[in-house]
XYZ file of C-alpha atoms in Angstrom:
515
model
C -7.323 -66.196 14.815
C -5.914 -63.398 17.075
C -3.800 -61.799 14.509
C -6.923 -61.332 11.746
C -9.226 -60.283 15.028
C -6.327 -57.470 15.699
C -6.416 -56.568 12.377
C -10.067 -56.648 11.766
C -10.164 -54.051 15.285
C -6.926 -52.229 13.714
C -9.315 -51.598 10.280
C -12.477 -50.670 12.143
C -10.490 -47.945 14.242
C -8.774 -46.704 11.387
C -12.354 -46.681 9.571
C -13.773 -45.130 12.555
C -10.845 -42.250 12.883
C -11.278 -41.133 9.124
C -15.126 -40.896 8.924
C -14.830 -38.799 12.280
C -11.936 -36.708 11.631
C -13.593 -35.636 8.096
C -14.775 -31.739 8.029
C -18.077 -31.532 7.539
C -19.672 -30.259 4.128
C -20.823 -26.434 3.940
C -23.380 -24.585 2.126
C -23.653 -21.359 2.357
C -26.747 -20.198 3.309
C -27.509 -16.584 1.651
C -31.339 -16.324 2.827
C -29.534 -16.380 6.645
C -26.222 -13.690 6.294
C -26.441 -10.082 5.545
C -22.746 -7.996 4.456
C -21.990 -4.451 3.332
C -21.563 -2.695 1.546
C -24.967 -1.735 -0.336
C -26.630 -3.548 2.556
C -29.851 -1.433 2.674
C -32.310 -0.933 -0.096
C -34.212 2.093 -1.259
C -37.366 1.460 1.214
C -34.606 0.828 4.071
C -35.197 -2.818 4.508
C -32.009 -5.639 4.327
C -33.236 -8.726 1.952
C -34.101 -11.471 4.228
C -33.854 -9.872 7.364
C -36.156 -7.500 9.946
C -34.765 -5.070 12.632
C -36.912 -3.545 15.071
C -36.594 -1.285 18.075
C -34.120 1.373 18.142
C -31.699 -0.556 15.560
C -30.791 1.537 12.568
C -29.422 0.061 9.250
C -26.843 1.429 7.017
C -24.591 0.950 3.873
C -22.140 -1.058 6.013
C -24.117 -2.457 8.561
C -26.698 -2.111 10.971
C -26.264 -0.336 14.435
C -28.406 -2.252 16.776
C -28.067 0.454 19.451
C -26.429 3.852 19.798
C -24.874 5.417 22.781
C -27.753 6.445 24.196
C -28.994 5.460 28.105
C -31.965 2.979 28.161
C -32.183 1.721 24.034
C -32.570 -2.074 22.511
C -32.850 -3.029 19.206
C -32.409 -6.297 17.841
C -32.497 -8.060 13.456
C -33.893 -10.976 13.115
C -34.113 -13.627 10.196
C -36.935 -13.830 8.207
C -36.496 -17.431 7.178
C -35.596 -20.577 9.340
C -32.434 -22.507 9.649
C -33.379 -25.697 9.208
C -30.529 -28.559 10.069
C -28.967 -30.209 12.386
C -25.703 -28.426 11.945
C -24.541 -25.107 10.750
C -21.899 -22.489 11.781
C -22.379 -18.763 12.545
C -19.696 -16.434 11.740
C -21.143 -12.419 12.818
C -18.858 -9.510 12.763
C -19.409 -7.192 15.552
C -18.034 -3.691 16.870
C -18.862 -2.184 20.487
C -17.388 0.822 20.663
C -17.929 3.597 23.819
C -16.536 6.737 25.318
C -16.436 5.285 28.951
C -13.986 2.958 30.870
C -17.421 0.357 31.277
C -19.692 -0.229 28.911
C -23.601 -1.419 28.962
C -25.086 -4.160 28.629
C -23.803 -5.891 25.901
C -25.143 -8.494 22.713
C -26.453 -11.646 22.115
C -26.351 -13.896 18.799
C -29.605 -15.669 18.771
C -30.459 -19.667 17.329
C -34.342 -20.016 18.835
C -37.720 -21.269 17.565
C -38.972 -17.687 17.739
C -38.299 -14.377 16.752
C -38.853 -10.930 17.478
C -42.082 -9.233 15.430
C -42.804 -5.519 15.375
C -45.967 -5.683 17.444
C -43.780 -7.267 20.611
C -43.953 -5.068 23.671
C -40.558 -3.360 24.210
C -40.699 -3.685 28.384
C -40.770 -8.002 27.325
C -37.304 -7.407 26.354
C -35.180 -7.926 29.055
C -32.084 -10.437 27.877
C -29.915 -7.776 25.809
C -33.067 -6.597 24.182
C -34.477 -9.624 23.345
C -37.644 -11.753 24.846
C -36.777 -13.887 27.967
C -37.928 -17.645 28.096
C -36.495 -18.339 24.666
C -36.418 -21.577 22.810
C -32.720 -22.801 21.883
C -29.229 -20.960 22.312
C -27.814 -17.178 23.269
C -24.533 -16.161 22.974
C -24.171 -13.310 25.286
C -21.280 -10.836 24.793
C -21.579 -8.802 28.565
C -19.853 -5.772 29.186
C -21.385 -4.752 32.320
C -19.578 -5.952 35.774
C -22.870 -6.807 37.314
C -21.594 -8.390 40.700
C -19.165 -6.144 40.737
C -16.311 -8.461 40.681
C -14.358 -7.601 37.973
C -15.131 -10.324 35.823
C -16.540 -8.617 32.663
C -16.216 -8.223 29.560
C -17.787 -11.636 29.469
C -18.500 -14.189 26.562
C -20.514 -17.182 27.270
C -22.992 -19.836 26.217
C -27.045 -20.216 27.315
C -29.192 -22.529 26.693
C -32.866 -22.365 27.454
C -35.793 -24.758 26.934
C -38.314 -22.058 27.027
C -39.437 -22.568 30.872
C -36.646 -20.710 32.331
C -36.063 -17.152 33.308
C -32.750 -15.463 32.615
C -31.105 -13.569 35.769
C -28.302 -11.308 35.080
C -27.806 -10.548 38.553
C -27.336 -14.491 39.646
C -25.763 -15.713 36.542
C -22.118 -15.367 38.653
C -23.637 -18.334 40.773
C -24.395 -20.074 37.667
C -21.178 -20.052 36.009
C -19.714 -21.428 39.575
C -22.076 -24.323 40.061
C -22.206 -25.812 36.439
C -25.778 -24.762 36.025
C -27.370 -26.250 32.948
C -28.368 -23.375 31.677
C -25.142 -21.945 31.161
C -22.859 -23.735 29.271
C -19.334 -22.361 28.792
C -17.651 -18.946 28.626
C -14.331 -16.543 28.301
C -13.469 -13.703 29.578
C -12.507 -11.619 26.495
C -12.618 -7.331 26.481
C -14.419 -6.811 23.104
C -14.751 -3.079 23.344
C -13.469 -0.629 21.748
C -10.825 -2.619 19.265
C -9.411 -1.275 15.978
C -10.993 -4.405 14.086
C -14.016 -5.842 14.159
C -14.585 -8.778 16.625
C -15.258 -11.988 14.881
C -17.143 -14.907 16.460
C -18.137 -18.001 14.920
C -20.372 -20.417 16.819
C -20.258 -24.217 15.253
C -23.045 -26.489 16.078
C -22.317 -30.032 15.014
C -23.017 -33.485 15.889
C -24.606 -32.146 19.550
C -21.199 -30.545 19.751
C -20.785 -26.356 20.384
C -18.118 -24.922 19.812
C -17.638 -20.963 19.909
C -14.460 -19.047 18.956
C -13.450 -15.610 19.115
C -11.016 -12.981 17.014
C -10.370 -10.345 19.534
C -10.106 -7.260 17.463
C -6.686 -6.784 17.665
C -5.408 -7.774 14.030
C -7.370 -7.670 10.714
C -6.824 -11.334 10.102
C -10.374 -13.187 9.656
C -8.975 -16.608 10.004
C -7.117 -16.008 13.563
C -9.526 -17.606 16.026
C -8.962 -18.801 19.479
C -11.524 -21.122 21.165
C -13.658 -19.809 23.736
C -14.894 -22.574 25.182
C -16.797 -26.043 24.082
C -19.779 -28.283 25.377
C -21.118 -31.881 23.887
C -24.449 -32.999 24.551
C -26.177 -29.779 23.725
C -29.645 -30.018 22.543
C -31.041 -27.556 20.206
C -33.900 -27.476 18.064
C -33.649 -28.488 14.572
C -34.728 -25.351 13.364
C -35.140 -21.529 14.439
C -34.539 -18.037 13.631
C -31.079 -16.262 14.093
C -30.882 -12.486 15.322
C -28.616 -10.017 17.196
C -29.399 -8.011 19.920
C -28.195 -5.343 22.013
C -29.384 -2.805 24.659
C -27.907 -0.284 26.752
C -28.880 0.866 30.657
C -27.487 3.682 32.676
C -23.941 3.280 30.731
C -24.191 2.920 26.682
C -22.226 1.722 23.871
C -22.478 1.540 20.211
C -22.931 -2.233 19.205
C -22.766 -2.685 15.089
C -23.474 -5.580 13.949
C -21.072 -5.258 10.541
C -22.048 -8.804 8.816
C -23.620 -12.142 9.262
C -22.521 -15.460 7.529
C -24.843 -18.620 8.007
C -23.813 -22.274 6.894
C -25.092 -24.975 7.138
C -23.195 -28.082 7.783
C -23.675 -31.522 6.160
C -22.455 -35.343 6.948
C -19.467 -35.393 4.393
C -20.019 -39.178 3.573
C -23.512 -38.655 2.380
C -24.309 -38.347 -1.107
C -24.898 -35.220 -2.848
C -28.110 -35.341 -5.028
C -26.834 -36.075 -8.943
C -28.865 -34.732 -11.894
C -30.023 -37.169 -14.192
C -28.809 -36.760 -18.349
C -32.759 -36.299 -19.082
C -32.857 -33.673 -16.794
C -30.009 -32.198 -17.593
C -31.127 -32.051 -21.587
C -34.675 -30.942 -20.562
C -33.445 -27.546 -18.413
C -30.880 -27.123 -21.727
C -33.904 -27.388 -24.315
C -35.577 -24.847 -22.148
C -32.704 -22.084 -21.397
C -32.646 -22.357 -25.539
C -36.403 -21.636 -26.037
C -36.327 -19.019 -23.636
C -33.177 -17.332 -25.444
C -35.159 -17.769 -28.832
C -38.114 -15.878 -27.606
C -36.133 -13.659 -25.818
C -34.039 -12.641 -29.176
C -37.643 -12.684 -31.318
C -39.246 -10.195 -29.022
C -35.747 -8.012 -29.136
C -35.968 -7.932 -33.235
C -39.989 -7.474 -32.512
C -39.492 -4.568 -30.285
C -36.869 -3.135 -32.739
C -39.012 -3.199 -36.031
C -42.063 -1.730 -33.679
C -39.659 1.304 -32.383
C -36.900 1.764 -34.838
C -35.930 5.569 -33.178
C -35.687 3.617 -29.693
C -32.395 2.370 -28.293
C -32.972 -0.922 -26.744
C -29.841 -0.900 -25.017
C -27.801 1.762 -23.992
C -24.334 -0.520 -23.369
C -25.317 -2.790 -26.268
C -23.101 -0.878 -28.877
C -19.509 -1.552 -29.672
C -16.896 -2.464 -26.949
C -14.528 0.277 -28.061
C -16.772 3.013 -26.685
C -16.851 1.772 -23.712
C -13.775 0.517 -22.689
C -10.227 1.668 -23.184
C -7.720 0.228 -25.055
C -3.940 -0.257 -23.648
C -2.257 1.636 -26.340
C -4.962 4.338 -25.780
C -4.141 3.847 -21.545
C -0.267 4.349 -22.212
C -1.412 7.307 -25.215
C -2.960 8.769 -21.839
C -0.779 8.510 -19.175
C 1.705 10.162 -21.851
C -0.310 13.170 -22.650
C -1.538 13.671 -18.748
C 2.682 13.297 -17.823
C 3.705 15.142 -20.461
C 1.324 18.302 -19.355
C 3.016 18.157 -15.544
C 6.541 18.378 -16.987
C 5.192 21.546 -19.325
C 4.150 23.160 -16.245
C 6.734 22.613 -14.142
C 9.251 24.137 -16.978
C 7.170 26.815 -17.602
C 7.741 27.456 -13.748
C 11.264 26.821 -14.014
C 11.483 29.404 -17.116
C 9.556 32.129 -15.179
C 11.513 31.526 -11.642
C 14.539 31.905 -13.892
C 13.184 35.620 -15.706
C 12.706 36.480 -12.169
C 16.004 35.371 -11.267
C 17.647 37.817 -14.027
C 15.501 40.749 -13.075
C 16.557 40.605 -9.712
C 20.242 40.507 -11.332
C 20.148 43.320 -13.407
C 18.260 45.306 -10.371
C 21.819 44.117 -7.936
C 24.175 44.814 -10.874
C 22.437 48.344 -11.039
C 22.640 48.978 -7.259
C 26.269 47.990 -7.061
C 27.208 49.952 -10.146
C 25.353 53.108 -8.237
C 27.504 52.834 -5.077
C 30.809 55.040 -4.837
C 34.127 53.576 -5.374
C 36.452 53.669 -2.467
C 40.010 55.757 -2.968
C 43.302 55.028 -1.305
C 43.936 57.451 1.449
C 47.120 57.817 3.824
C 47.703 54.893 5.290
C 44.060 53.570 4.583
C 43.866 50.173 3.030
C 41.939 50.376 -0.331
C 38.415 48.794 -0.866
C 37.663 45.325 -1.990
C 37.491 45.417 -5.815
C 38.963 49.252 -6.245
C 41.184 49.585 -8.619
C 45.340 50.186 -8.102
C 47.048 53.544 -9.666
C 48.805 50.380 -11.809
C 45.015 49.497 -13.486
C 45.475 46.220 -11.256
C 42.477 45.232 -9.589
C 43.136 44.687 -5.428
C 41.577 40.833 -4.440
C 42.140 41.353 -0.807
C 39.061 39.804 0.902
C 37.449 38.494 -2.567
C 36.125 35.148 -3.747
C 39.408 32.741 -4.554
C 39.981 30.930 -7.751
C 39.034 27.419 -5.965
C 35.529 28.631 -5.115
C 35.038 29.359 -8.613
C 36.265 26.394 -9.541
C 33.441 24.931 -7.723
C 30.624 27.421 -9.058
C 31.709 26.846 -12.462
C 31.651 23.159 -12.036
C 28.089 22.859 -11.022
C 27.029 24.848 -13.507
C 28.512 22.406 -15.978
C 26.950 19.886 -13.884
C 23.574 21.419 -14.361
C 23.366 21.774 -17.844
C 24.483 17.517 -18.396
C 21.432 17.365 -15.869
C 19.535 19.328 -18.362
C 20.892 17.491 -21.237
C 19.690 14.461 -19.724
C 16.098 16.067 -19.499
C 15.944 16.792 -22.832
C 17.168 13.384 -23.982
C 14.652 11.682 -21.735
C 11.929 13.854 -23.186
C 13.305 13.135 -26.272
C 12.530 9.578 -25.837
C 8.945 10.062 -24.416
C 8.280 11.989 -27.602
C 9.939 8.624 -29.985
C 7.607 6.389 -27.644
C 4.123 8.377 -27.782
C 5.390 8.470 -32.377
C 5.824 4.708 -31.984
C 2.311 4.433 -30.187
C 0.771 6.748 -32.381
C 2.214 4.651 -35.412
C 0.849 1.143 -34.066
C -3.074 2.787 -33.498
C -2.690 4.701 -37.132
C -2.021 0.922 -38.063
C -4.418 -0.861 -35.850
C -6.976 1.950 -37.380
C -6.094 0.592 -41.423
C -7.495 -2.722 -39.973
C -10.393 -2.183 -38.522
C -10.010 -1.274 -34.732
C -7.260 1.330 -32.642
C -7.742 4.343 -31.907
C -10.735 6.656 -32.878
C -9.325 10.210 -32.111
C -6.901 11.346 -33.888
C -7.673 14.633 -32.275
C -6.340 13.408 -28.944
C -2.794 12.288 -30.882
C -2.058 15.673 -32.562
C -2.928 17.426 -29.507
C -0.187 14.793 -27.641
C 2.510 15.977 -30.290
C 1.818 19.745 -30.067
C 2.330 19.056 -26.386
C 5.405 17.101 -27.166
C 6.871 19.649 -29.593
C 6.172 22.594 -27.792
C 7.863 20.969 -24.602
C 11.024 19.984 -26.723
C 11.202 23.687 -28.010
C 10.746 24.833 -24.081
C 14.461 22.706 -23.330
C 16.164 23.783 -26.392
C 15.024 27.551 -24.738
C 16.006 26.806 -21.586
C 19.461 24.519 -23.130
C 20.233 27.585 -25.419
C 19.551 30.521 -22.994
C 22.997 32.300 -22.475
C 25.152 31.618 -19.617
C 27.085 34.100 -17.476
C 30.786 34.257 -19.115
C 33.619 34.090 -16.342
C 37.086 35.321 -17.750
C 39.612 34.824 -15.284
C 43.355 35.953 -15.954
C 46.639 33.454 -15.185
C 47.685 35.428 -12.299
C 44.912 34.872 -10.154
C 41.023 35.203 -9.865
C 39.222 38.198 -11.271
C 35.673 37.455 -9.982
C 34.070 40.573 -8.261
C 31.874 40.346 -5.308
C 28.369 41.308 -7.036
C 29.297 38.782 -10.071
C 29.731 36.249 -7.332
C 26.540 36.904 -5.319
C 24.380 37.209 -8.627
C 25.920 33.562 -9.922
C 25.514 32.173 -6.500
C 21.517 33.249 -6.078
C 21.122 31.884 -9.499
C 22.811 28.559 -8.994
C 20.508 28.408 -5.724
C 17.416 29.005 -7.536
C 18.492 26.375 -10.371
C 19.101 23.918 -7.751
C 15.829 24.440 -6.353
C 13.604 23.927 -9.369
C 16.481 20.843 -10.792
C 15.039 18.974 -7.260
C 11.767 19.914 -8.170
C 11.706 18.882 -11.565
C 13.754 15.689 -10.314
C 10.871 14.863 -7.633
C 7.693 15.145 -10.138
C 9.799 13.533 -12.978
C 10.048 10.255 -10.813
C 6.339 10.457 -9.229
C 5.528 10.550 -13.653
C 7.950 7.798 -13.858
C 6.084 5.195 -11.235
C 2.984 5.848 -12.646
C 4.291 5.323 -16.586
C 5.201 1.897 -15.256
């Protein structure tokens, strides 16, 4: 008898742990959130929601104060919350040029709301009405004691009888006052994300948490603080509110997401096969009419357009051979250009040569004299040329040897071109195909113009590939380079180098965005 009374008590607790420890059901509640973007309409009203005072909305959000001394503002809910649970998530930024900030913002749950004909001077809890019905969550930035103990996130609860007192709330939080239920001390201002806080309200049970700001992660929360046996009413109005005193901030209120939270064991409302049938007979008759007043309208107005967008797909949208076709033509172009720089640097390049060559040639040739030692590249009584003090064979060598090096490097330009040029034929083949059956491209304007491109690039390489090269004839004995020859060849190798890197840069930018 024991044993099956254990393990009757062992099933109930078990029973008991799993019907408790099950999440609650949520429904998002649309009517009850506002988010950017496109939050305001053209008469500068949010859907479902009213802001009065000084609050301002925009595209992202709605700034329920400025920085400006002695301003409150405040949205509010058209439409009730109705249930006995529900969770608050608000997105908020308070942002201000000084090391204190003033006075802070509230997230609202009452039986009332703000209207447009309230007096302003009733305002006097963050720019909202005092004596409220049901819960504020205050976020305070102003040290009103003067004990250090702000920024300051907490809980009130008011039945509608009380008065709110900033000045002996301290004493409040100290002696467990009813009316104030929990808080954290949390520095919300001026944070490079927005702060999040979600209030939960569920089974009696309130529960508030807080993102500080500090990382971009929505789901990082840390609890704030909890109370059980809170009574609230079972339905009322959310809103934000904010004001400012003799110190201000910006407070933004930057979104709003209501849910309401269900018992997860009860039973979600089925619809019935008759029902079901009846709303499907109906979405049919409406499409029926809706197609015999289109053909209707057509007959009546047969110059009209009905529909802009209702026209084939292919004018709309663009194909992926026609994406690649494109991102050919468009790379193509910046490698034209840059050549075309490269083959003007390089005319420059050989009119500054010919302009050195001619200023060396001008200059006097030194004699031997006495005892004098002769000039660098004079020549000897023996038609020998003197390379005291000139370039030596190794250092050509290594001039030559780059130069080889940069025309493979320009070799392997022209053969990746070359393959471009196969790929954008092989695309062009596959839409000329494509357009036999029925669909590819439709302008074969835009593929002719890509081969021109293609061609006239090619014949830009072979230019460049086939444009003659300085000649270096060196004899057995030794090296025979003279000192303009070597400055000329060395500027030129400079300049190549310069536009190779450049070339080398943009060709890899084109490459990441072929692929």
């Amino acid at each position: 008898m024991s044993t099956s009374l254990f393990q009757l008590s062992f099933l109930f607790i078990c029973l008991a742990i799993h019907a408790f420890g099950q999440a609650p059901k949520k429904r998002f509640e649309y009517k009850l959130s506002f988010k950017g973007p496109h939050l305001v309409q053209r008469d500068n009203t949010v859907p479902f929601w009213e802001y009065f005072g000084d609050a301002l909305a925009g595209d992202e959000g709605i700034r329920i104060t400025p920085s400006l001394r002695s301003k409150k503002g405040s949205v509010w809910s058209k439409n009730k919350l109705e249930g006995s649970g529900w969770m608050i998530e608000a997105g908020l930024r308070i942002t201000g040029r000084g090391r204190i900030g003033a006075d802070g913002m509230a997230i609202w749950f009452t039986e009332n709301r703000a209207s447009q004909s309230d007096d302003p001077n009733t305002n006097v809890v963050f720019g909202a009405a005092d004596k409220w019905n049901g819960l504020g969550i205050f976020l305070d930035s102003f040290d009103n004691d003067g004990k250090h103990n702000n920024p300051y996130i907490m809980g009130v609860v008011n039945n509608g009888q009380v008065t709110y007192d900033h000045q002996s709330m301290e004493k409040a939080m100290s002696d467990g006052s009813n009316q104030h239920i929990g808080g954290c001390l949390r520095d919300f201002r001026n944070k490079p994300f927005p702060v999040r806080v979600m209030i939960e309200y569920y089974n009696n049970m309130l529960t508030v948490r807080v993102n500080n700001g500090l990382t971009n992660n929505a789901n990082e929360y840390e609890i704030c603080f909890s109370a059980s046996n809170v009574i609230l009413p079972t339905s009322g109005y959310i809103g934000i509110s904010a004001a400012t005193g003799g110190l201000a901030d910006d407070h933004d209120a930057l979104y709003l997401l209501t849910h309401s939270l269900h018992d997860p064991t009860a039973q979600t409302a089925q619809i019935s096969d008759a029902e079901r049938e009846k709303f499907e007979q109906e979405f049919k008759q409406y499409q029926e009419e809706l197609d015999r007043a289109k053909q209707q309208y057509q007959q009546d107005h047969p110059n009209e357009k009905m529909d802009q967008y209702d026209e084939d797909d292919s004018e709309w949208f663009q194909g992926q051979n026609e994406k690649e076709l494109r991102q050919i033509f468009d790379g193509q172009n910046v490698i034209h250009q840059v050549l075309r720089d490269m083959g003007r640097k390089v005319d420059e390049l050989m009119g500054r040569q010919e302009m050195v060559i001619s200023r060396l040639n001008a200059m006097p040739v030194g004699q031997q004299a006495g005892g004098q030692q002769p000039q660098v590249g004079s020549q000897q009584a023996g038609g020998q040329i003197n390379l005291q003090g000139t370039i030596q064979r190794h250092e050509v060598d290594r001039v030559i040897s780059n130069q080889n090096s940069l025309l493979q490097q320009l070799g392997d330009l022209k053969f990746t071109i070359s393959d471009i040029q196969q790929k954008a034929m092989a695309i062009q083949n596959q839409g000329a195909q494509k357009a036999g059956g029925g669909g590819g491209f439709q302008d074969p304007m835009a593929i002719h113009e890509v081969k021109d491109k293609v061609s006239n690039l090619a014949n830009d390489v072979k230019a460049l590939l086939s444009r003659p090269q300085p000649q270096l004839q060196c004899p057995s004995s030794g090296g025979c380079l003279s000192t303009s020859f070597f400055l000329v060849a060395l500027v030129a190798q400079f300049v190549l180098t310069i536009g190779y890197m450049v070339y080398r840069s943009n060709r890899d930018a084109q490459a990441k965005k072929f692929y």
